[in-house]
C-alpha positions as a printed NumPy array, in Angstrom:
array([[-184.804,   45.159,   53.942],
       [-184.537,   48.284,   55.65 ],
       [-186.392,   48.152,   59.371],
       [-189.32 ,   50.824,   58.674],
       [-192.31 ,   51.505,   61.319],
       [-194.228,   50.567,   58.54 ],
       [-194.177,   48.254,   55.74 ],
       [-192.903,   50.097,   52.403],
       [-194.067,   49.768,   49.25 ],
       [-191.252,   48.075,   48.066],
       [-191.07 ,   45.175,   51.085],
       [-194.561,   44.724,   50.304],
       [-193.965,   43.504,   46.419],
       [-190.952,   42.06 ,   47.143],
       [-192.147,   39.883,   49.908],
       [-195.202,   38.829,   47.278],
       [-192.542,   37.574,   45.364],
       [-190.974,   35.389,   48.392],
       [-193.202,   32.628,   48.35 ],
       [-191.815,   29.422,   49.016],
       [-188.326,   31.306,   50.493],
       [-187.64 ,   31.277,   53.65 ],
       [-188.821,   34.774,   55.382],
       [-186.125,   37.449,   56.202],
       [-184.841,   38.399,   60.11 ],
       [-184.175,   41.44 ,   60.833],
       [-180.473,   41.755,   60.107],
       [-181.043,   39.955,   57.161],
       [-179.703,   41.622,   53.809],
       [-180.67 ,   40.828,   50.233],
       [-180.067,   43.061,   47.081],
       [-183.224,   43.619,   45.642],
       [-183.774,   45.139,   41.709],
       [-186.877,   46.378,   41.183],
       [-186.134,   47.465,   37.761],
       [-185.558,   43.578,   37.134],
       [-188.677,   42.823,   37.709],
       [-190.424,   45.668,   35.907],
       [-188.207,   44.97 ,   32.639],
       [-189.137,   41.173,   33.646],
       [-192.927,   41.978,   33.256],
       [-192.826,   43.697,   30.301],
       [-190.919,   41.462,   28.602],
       [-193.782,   38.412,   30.196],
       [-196.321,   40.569,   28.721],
       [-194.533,   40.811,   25.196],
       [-194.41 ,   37.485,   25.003],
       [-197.546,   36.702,   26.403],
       [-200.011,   38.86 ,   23.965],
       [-197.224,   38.16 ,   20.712],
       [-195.921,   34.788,   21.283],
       [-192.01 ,   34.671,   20.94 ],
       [-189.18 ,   33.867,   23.707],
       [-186.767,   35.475,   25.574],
       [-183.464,   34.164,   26.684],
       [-181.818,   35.803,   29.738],
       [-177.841,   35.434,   30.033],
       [-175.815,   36.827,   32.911],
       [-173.776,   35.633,   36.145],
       [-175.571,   35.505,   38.942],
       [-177.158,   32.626,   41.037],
       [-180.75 ,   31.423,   41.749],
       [-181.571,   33.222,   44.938],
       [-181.003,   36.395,   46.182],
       [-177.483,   37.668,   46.772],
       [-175.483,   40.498,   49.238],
       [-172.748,   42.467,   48.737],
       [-172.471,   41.946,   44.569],
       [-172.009,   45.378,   43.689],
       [-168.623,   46.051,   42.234],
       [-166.9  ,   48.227,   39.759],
       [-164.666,   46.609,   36.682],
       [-162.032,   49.364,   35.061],
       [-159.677,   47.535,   32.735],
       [-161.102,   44.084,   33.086],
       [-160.075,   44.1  ,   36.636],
       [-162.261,   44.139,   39.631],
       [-162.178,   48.063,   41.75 ],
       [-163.684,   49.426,   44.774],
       [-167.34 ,   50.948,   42.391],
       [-166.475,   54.46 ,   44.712],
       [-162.662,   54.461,   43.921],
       [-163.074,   56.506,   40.304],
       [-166.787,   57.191,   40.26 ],
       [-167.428,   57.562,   36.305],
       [-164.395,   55.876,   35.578],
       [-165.393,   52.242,   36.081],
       [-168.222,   49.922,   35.122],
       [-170.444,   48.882,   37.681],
       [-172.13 ,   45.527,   37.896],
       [-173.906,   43.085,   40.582],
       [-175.142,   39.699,   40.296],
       [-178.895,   38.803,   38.448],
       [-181.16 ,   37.396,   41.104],
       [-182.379,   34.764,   38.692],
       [-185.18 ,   33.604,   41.026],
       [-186.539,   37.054,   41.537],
       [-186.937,   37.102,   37.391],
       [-189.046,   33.711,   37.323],
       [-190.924,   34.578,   40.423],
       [-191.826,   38.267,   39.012],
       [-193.085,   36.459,   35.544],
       [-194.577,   32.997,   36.853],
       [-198.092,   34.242,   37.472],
       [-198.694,   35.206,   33.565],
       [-201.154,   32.478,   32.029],
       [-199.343,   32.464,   28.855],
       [-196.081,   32.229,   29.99 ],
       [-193.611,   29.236,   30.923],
       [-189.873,   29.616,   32.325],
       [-186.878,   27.158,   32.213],
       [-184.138,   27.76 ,   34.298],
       [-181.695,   28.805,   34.996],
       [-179.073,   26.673,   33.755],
       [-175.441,   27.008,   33.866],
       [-173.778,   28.305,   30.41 ],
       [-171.614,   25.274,   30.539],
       [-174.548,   23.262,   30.143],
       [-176.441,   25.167,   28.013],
       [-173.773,   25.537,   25.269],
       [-172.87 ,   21.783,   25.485],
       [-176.582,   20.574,   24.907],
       [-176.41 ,   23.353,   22.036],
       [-173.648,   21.223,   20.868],
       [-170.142,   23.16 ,   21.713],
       [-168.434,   20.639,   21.015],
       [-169.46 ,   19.971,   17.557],
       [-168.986,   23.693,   17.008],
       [-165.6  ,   23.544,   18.273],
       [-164.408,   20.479,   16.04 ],
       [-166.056,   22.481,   13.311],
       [-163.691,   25.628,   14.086],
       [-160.85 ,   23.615,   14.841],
       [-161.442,   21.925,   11.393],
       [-160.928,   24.974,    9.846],
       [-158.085,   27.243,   12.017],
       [-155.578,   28.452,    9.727],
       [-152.459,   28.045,   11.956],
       [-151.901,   26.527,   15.633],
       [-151.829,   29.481,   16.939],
       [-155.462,   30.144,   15.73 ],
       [-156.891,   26.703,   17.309],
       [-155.271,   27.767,   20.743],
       [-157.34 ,   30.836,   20.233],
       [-160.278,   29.036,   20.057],
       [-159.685,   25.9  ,   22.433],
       [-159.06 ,   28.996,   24.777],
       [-162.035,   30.739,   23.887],
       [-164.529,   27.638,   24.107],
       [-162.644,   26.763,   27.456],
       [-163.765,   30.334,   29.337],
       [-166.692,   29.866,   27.904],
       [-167.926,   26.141,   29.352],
       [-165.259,   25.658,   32.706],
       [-166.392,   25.991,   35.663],
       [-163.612,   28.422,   37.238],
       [-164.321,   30.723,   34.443],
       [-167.59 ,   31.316,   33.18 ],
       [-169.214,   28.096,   32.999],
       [-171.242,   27.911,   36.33 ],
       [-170.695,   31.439,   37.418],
       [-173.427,   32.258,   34.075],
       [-176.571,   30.91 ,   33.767],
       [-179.296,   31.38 ,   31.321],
       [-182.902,   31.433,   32.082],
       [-185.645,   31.28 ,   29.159],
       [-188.945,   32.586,   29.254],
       [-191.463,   31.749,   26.439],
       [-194.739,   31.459,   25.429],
       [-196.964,   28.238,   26.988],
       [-197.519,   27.141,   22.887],
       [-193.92 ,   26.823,   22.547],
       [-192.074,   23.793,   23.783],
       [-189.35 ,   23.941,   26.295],
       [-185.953,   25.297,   24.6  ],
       [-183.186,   23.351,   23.714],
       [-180.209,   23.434,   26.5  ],
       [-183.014,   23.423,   29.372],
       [-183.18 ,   20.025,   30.348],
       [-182.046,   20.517,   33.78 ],
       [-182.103,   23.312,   36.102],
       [-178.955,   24.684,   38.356]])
């Protein structure tokens, strides 16, 4: 947060949404998305009023982060100023920040977030992958796919560095692959 005489507008929500969290010292920096939790609520309120579920996939963890922001260009990681327009930008999804901005809706309940690795494996994976494997029309093909299923589900690639976070109505029951959370 940015030392102000005052309090802003914007420490004032987002320390609403800090309950529970240990409170910032000066010093202290956290990336904070505001737009997050305004896409967040409407989505809560969607689902709220219609019924229905969402399900949230991205890397990130479940807390705030620092220092995520960071250009890709060619699948490779850049400095984001190097070739401004020229590279993607990205930073990590405060996953906590999403379930705190939606928990207070009556209609809503939230699972998560759970690592992609174990998300697709109590989706069943692994019976997808036999499936695939079944059916690869060289060797060449089920090396494609071992590979695939394997960046997928390991933890030094995607496996932990994803998670998925679900956020549905209080009618429904909890979604399959949300057994446990991270």
């Amino acid at each position: 947060m940015v030392i102000s005489p005052t309090s802003t507008a914007a420490a004032a929500i987002y320390s609403s949404l800090l309950r529970g969290e240990t409170k910032p010292n000066i010093g202290d920096q956290k990336e904070i998305c505001p737009l997050s939790m305004a896409v967040a609520q409407k989505i809560a309120h969607r689902i709220g009023s219609s019924g229905g579920a969402a399900l949230i996939v991205d890397y990130g963890e479940d807390r705030a982060s620092t220092d995520t922001l960071r250009g890709i260009r060619g699948h490779e990681f850049c400095s984001p100023l190097a070739s401004p327009g020229q590279c993607d930008l990205t930073v990590d999804v405060d996953f906590a920040f999403i379930r705190r901005s939606v928990a207070s809706h009556p209609n809503l309940k939230v699972s998560g977030p759970v690592t992609q690795s174990l998300l697709l494996q109590q989706l069943g994976i692994q019976d997808r992958l036999t499936h695939l494997l079944r059916h690869a029309k060289s060797k060449e093909e089920a090396e494609i796919i071992i590979s695939g299923c394997r960046r997928l589900v390991e933890p030094d690639q995607m496996g932990t560095k994803y998670k998925a976070l679900a956020i549905y109505h209080k009618d429904l029951p909890q979604p399959p692959g949300f057994v446990s959370a991270v």
